[in-house]
Coordinates of C-alpha atoms and ligand atoms in Angstrom, one line a residue:
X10 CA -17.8 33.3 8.5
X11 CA -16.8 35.9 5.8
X12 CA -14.8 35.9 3.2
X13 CA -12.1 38.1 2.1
X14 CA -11.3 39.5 -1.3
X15 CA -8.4 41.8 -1.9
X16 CA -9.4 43.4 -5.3
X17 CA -6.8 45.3 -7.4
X18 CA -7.4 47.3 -10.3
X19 CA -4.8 48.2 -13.0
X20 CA -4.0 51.7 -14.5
X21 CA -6.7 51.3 -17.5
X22 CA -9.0 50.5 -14.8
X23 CA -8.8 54.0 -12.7
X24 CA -8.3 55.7 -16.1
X25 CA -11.0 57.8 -16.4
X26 CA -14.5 58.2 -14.4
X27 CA -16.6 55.5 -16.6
X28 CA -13.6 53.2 -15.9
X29 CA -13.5 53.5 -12.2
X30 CA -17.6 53.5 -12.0
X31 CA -17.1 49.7 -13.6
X32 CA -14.7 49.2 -11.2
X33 CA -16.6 50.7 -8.3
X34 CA -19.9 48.1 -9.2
X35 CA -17.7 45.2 -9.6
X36 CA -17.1 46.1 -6.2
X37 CA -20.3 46.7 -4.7
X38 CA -21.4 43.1 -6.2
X39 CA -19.5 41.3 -4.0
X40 CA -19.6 41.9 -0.4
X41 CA -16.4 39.6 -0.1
X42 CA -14.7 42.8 -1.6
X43 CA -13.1 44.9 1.6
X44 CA -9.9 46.0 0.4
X45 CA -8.8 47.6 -2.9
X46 CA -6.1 48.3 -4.0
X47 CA -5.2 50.9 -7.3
X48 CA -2.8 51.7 -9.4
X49 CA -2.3 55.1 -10.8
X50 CA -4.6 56.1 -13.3
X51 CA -3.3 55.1 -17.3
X52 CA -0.5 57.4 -18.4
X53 CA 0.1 59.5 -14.8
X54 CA 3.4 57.3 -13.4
X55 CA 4.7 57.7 -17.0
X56 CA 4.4 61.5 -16.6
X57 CA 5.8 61.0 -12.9
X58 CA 9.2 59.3 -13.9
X59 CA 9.8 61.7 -16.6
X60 CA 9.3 64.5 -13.7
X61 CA 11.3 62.5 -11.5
X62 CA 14.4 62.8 -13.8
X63 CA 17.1 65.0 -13.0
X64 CA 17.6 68.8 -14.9
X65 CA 13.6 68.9 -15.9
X66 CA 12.8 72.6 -17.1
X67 CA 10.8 74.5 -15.0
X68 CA 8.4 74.8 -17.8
X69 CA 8.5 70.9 -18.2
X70 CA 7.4 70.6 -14.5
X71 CA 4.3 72.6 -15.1
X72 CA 3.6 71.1 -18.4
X73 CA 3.8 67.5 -17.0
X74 CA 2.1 68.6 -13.7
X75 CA -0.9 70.0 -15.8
X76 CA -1.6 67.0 -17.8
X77 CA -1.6 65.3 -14.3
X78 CA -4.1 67.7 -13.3
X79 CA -6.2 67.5 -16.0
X80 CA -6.6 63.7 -15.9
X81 CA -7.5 63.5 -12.3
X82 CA -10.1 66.5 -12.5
X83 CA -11.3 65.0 -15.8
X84 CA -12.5 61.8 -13.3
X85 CA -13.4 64.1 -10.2
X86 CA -16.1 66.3 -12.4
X87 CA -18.8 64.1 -12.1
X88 CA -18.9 63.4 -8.7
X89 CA -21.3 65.3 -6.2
X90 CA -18.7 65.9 -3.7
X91 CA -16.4 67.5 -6.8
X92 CA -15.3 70.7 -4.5
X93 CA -14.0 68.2 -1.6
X94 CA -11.9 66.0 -3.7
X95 CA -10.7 68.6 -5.8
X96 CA -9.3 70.3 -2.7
X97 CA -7.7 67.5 -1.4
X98 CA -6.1 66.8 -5.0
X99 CA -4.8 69.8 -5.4
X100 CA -3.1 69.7 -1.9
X101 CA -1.1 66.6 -3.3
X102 CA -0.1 68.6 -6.9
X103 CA 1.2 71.5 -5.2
X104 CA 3.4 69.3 -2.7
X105 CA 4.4 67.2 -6.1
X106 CA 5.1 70.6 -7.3
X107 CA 7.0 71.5 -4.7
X108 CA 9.3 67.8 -4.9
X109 CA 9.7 68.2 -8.6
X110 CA 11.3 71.5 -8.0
X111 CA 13.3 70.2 -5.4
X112 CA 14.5 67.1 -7.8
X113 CA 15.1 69.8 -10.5
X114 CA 17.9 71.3 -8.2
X115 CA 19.6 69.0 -6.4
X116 CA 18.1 65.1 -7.8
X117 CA 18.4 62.3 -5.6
X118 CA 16.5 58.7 -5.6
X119 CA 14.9 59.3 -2.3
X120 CA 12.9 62.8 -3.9
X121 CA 12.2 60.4 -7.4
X122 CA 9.9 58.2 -5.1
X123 CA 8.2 60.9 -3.2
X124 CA 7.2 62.0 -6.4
X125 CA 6.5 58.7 -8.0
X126 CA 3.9 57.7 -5.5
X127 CA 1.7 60.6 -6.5
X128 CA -0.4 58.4 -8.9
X129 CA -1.3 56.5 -7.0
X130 CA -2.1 58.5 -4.0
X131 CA -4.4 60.3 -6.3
X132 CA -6.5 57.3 -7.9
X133 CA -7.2 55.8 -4.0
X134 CA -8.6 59.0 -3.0
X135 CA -10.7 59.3 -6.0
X136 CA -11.6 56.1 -6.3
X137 CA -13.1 55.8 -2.4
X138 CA -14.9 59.0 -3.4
X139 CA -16.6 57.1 -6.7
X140 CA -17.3 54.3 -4.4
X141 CA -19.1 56.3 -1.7
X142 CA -21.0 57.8 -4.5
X143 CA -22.7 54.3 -5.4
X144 CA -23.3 53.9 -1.5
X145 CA -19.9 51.8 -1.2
X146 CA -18.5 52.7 2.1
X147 CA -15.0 53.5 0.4
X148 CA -12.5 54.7 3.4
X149 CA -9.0 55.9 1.8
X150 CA -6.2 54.1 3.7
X151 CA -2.8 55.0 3.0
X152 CA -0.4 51.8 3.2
X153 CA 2.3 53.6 3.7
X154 CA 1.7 53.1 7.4
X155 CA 1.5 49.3 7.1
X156 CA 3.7 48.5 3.7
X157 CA 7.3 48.7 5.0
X158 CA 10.4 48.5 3.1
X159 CA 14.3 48.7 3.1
X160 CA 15.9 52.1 1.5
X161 CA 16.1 50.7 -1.7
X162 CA 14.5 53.6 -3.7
X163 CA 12.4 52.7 -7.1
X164 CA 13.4 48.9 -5.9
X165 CA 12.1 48.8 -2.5
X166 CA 11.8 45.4 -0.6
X167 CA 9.4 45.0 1.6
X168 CA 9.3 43.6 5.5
X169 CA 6.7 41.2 5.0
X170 CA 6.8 40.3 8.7
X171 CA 6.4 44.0 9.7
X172 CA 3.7 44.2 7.4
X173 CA 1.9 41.3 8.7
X174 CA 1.8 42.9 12.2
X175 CA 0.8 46.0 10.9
X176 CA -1.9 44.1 9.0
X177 CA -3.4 42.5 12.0
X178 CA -3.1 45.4 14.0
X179 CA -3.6 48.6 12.2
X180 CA -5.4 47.5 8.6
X181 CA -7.7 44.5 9.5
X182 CA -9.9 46.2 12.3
X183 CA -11.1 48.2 10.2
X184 CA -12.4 46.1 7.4
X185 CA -15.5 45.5 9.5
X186 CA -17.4 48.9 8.5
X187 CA -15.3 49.8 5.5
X188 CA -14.4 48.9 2.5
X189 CA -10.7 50.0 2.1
X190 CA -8.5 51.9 -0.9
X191 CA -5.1 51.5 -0.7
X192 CA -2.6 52.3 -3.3
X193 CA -0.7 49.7 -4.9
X194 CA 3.6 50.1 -5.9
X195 CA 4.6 51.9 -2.8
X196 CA 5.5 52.0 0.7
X197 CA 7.5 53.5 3.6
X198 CA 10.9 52.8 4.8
X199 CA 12.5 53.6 8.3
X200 CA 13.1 57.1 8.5
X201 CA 9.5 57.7 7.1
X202 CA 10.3 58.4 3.5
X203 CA 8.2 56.8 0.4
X204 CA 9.5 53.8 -1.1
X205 CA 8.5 52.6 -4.2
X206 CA 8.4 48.8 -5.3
X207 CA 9.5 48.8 -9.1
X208 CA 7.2 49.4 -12.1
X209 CA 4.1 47.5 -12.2
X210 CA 4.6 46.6 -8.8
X211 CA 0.9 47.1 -8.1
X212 CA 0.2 43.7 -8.7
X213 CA 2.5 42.9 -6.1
X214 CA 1.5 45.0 -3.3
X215 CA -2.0 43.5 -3.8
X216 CA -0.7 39.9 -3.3
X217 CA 1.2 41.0 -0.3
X218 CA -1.8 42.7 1.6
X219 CA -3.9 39.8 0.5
X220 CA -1.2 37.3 2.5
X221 CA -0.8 39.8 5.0
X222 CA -4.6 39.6 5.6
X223 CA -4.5 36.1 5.2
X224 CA -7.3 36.6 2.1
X225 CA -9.4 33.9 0.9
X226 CA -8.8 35.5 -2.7
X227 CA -7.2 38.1 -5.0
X228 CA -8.6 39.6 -8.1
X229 CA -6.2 41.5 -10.4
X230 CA -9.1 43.5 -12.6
X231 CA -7.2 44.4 -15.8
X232 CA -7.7 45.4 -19.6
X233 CA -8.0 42.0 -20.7
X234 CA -10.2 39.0 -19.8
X235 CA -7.1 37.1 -17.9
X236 CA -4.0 35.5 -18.9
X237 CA -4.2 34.6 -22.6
X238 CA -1.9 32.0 -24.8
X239 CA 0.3 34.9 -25.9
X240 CA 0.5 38.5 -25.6
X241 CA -2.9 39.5 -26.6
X242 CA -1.3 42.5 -28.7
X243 CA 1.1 40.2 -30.7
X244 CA -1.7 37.9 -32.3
X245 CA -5.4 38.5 -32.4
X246 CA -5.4 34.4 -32.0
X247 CA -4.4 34.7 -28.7
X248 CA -7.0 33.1 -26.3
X249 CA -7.6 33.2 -22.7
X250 CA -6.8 30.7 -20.4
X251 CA -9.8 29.3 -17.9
X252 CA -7.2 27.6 -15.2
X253 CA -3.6 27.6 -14.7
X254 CA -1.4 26.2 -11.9
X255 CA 0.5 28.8 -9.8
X256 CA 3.8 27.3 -11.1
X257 CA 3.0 27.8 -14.8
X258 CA 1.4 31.3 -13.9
X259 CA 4.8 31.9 -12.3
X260 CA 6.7 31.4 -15.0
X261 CA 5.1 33.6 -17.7
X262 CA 5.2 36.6 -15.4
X263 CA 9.0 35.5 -14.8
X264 CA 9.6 35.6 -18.7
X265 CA 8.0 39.0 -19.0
X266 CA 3.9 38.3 -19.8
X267 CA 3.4 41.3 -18.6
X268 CA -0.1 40.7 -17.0
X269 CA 1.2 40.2 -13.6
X270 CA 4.0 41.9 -11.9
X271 CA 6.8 38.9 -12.0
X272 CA 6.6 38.9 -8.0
X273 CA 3.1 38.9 -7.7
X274 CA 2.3 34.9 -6.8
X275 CA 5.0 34.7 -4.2
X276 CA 2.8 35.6 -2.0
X277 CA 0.1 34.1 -3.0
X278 CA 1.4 30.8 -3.2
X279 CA 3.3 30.9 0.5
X280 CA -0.4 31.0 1.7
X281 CA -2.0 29.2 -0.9
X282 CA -4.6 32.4 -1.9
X283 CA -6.1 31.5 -5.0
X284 CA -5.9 34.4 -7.8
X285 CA -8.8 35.8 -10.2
X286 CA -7.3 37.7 -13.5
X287 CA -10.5 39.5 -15.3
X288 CA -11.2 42.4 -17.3
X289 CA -12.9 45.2 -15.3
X290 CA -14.8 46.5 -18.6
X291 CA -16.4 43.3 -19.4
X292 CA -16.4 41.1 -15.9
X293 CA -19.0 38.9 -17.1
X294 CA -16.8 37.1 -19.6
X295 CA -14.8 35.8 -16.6
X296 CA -11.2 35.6 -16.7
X297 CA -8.3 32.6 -15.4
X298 CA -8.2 31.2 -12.6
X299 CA -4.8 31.1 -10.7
X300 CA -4.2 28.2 -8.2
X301 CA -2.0 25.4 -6.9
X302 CA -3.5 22.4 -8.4
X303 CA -5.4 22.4 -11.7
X304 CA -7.5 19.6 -13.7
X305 CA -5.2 19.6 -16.5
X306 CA -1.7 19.9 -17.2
X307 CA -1.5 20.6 -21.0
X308 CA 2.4 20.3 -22.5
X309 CA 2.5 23.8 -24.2
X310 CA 0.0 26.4 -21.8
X311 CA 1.5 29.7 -23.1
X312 CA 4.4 31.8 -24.6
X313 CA 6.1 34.9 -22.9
X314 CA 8.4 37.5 -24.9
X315 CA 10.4 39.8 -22.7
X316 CA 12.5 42.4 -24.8
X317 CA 15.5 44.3 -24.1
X318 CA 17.9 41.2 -23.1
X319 CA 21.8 41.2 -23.9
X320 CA 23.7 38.1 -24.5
X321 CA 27.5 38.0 -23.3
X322 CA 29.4 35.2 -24.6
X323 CA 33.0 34.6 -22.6
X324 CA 35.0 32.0 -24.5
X325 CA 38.7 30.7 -22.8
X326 CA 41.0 27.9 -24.2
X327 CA 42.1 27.7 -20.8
X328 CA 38.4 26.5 -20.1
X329 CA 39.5 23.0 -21.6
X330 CA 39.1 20.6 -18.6
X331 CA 40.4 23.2 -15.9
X332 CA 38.3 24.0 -13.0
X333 CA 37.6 27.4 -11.5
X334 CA 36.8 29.4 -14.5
X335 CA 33.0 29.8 -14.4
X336 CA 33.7 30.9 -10.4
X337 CA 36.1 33.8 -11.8
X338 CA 33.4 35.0 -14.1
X339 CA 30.7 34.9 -11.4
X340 CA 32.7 36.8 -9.2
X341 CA 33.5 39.6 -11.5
X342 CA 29.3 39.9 -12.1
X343 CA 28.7 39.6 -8.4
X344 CA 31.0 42.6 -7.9
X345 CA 29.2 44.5 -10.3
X346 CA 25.8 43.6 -8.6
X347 CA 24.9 42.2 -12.3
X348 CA 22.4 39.3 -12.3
X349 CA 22.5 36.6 -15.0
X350 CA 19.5 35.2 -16.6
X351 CA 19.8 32.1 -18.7
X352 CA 23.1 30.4 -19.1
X353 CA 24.4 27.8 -21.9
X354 CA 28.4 26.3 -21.5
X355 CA 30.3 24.8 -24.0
X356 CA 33.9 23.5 -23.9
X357 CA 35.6 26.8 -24.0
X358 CA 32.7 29.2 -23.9
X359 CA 29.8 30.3 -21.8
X360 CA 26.9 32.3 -22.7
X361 CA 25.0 34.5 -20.4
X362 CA 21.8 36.4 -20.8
X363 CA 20.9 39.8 -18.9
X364 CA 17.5 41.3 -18.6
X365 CA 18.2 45.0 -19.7
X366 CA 15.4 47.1 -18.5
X367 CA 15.5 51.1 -19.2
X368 CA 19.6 50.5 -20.9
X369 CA 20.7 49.8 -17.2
X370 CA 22.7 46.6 -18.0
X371 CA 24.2 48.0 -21.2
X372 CA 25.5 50.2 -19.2
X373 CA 26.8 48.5 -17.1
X374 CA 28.5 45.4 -19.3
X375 CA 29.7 48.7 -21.5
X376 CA 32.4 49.8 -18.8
X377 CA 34.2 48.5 -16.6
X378 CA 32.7 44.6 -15.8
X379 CA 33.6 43.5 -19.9
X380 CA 37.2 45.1 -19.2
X381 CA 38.0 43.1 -16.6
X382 CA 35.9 39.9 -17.7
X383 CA 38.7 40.5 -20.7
X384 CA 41.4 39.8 -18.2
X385 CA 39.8 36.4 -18.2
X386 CA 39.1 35.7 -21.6
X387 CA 37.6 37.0 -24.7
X388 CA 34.4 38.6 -24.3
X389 CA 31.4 39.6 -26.7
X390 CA 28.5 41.1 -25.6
X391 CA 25.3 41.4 -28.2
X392 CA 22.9 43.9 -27.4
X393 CA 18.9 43.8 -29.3
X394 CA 17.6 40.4 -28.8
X395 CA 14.3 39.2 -27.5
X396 CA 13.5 35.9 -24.8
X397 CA 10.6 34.0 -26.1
X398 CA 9.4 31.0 -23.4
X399 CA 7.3 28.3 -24.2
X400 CA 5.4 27.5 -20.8
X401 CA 3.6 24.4 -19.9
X402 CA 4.1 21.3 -18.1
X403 CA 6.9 18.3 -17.9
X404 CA 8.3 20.2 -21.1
X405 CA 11.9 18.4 -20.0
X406 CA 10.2 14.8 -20.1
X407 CA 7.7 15.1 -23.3
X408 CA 8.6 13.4 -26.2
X409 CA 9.4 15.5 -29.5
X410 CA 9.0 18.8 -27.7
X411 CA 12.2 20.3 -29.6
X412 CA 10.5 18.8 -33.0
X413 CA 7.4 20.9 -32.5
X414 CA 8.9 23.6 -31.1
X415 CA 11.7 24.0 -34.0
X416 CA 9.9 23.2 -36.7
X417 CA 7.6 26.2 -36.0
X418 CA 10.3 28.5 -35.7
X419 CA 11.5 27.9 -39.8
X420 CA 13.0 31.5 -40.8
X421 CA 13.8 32.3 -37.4
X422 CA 17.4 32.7 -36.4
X423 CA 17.5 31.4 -32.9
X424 CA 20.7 32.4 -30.7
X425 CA 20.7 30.3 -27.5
X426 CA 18.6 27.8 -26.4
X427 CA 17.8 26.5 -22.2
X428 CA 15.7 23.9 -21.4
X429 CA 15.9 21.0 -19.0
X430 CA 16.7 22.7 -16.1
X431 CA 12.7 24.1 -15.3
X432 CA 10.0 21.6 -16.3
X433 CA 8.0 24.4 -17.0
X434 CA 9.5 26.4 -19.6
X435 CA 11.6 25.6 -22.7
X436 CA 13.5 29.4 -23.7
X437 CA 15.4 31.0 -26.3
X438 CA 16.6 34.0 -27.6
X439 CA 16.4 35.6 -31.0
X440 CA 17.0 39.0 -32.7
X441 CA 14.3 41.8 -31.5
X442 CA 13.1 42.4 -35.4
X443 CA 11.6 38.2 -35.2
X444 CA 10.7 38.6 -31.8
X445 CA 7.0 38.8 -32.6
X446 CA 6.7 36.4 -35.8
X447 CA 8.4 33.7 -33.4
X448 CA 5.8 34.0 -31.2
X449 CA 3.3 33.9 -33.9
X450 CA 4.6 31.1 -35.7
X451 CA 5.0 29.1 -32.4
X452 CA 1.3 30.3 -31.3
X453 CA 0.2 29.0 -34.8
X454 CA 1.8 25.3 -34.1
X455 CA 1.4 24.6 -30.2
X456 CA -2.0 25.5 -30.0
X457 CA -3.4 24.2 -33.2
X458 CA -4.7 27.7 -34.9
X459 CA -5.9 27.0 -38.1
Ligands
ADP503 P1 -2.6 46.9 -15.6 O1 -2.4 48.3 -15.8 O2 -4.0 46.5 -15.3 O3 -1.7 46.3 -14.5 P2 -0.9 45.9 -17.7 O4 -0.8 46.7 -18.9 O5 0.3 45.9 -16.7 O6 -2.2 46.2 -16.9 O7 -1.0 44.4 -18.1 C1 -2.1 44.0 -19.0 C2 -1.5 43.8 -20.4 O8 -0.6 42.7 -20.3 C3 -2.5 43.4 -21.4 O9 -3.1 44.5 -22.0 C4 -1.7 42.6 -22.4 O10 -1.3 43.4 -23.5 C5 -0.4 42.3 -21.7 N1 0.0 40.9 -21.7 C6 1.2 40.3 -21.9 N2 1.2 39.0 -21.9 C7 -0.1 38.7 -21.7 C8 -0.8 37.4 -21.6 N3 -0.1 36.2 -21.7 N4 -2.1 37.4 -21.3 C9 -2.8 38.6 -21.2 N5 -2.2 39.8 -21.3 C10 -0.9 39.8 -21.6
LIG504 N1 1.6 52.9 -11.3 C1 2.8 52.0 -11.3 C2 3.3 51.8 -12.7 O1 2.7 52.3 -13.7 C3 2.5 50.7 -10.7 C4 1.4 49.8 -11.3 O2 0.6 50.3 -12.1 O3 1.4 48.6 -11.1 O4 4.3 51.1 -12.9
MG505 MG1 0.4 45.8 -14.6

């Protein structure tokens, strides 16, 4: 019988033609490897969400759509079938043309996706072309006619029982002859318009074809050999990890290690798919190995730093042994649609942390939800702090955990603290200026770097 791989490859993956010819022979290595899925080349969905703003300059448009151009025909030059590919991309930039002129006089979230899933439309063309160039059979499949989602544009969530069906029905019959190209981070909602799944969301739409096809494996091919102690960028003594459970994996992504999209091992782990993190330019130094049960369970595995959080503190003498209060708060940020992160109580207070990515919360708790929390008690919201998470394993039952944890954060002024509800993480949150010597000082003391 054979096996199935679902191979994705990251933005610095597609990025330019030497990248995606790596990709291409990881590829052709293993025959297990029938569907791939891509993310837009490095740097083109950056361009694409400043295009898919509202009021861009005509001369904007062209700039942006230029320095599209000229990354995608930058990769198709040194293929044989260069006059083919380079008529089919610039079929897609006139029609992104065409959207970002439309979005330019009358905006709306539905034309910000169309123009959004360009990238990635481009890279899986190309990249089936670079793979039939190696003698690959690479077939482009757009997944738009299997990845199905609700109308929630730039958020999109997707039917994963439709896309099962659609799976069996319309994508697995053809993995026989071919291997497949997909694009990861978007999809198609009822009335036929493109949905996309939220930045990053590659990752994602990778592990949901790979349960989808019920997929003996996943490979996420990045820019760094796997998941590492730490943010590879924050300290140079940041090492990668060999093995690591699907609950610990989990949790980094949930704190914000960016490596994997922070839905990607739902998926995975409702069918038990094991998942490969490697490096696409140097395969051969292996990567980690995601999966449900692993040899050992170490205390400390990793730390995550996600940025951009807000801290609201509501504090009410009426709190005092009265009931009812927290459910008045809660229902104040449920009407708002405002999520809440981390939560500590005391007495007569309660801290809250929201995850504030792009300014979306500030704007929010700005207006109208800290005016009427105010009604309720006295509010202060503190914008500019950073979420560091220790991961690892029965942190809530270890002995001294707090001691080693603490004493490594000496000179670091630390603002709230949650632990004990997870046994996998231990959290807290400090100003954004000490984000990153917290997390080297803590690197420094869990894992023993001299
Ligand atoms: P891709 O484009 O392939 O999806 P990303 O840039 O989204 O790649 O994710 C890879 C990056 O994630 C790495 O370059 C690294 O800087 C960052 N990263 C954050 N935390 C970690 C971690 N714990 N281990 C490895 N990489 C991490
Ligand atoms: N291209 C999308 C992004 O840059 C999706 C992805 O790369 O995962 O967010
Ligand atoms: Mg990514």
């Amino acid at each position: 019988m054979t096996s199935l791989t679902v191979a994705k490859f990251g933005g610095t993956s597609v990025a330019d033609y030497a990248a995606m010819l790596r990709c291409a022979q990881i590829i052709k290595n293993n025959p297990d490897n029938k569907l791939v899925v891509v993310s837009a080349s490095a740097g083109v969905t950056n361009y694409l969400v400043r295009l898919s703003q509202a009021n861009v300059p005509e001369s904007e448009q062209r700039e942006i759509i230029e320095s599209i151009a000229n990354i995608q025909f930058n990769i198709t030059q040194y293929l044989t079938e260069q006059t083919i590919i380079d008529r089919e991309i610039s079929v897609l930039l006139d029609e992104l043309a065409a959207y970002a002129s439309a979005n330019a006089l009358n905006h709306s979230a539905r034309i910000s996706d169309a123009i959004l899933s360009f990238g990635e439309q481009m890279s899986s063309r190309i990249f089936a072309m670079v793979l039939r160039s190696i003698g690959v059979p690479g077939q482009y499949f757009d997944v738009r006619q299997v990845m199905k989602t609700n109308d929630l544009y730039g958020q999109a969530v997707v039917n994963i029982e439709k896309l099962q069906q659609n799976a069996t029905t319309i994508l697995a019959p053809q993995l026989s002859t071919n291997v497949l190209v997909t694009q990861g981070f978007i999809g198609q909602n009822d009335a036929e318009y493109t949905t996309t799944l939220g930045r990053g969301g590659s990752d994602y739409s990778a592990a949901l074809l790979a349960e989808a096809l019920n997929a003996d494996n996943l490979a996420i091919w990045t820019d760094v050999v796997g998941i590492f102690t730490t943010d590879p960028r924050i300290t140079d003594q940041a090492r990668s990890i060999k093995e690591i459970s699907f609950g610990e994996a989990a949790e980094m992504a949930t704190f914000g290690a960016k490596i994997l999209h922070p839905a990607t091992l739902i998926p995975a782990m409702r069918k038990n798919i094991p998942v490969f993190v490697g490096s696409s330019k140097e395969p051969e130094k292996g990567g980690t190995r995601i999966q449900q049960s692993v040899a050992s369970k170490p205390t400390y595995r990793s730390i995550a730093l996600r940025r951009e959080q807000t801290l609201v503190t509501v504090k009410s003498p009426a709190m005092l042994h009265a009931s009812g209060f927290l459910a008045k708060v809660f229902t104040v940020l449920a009407k708002h649609e405002l999520s809440v992160d981390l939560i500590t109580t005391s007495e007569i207070s309660v801290a809250m942390t929201f995850d504030n990515p792009t300014g979306s919360t500030q704007a929010l708790l700005n207006s109208t939800v800290v005016e009427e929390l105010e009604q309720l008690c006295e509010v202060t919201v503190e914008h500019g702090l950073s979420l560091v998470a220790v991961v690892g394993n029965n942190i809530h039952k270890t002995n001294g955990v707090g001691t080693d944890i603490f004493d490594a954060l000496s000179g670091v002024n630390v603002r709230m603290i949650c632990q004990g509800a997870s046994e996998h993480n231990l959290c807290f949150l400090v100003d954004e200026q000490q984000a990153n010597l917290a997390v080297e000082q803590l690197h420094t003391s869990l894992f023993n770097v001299a």
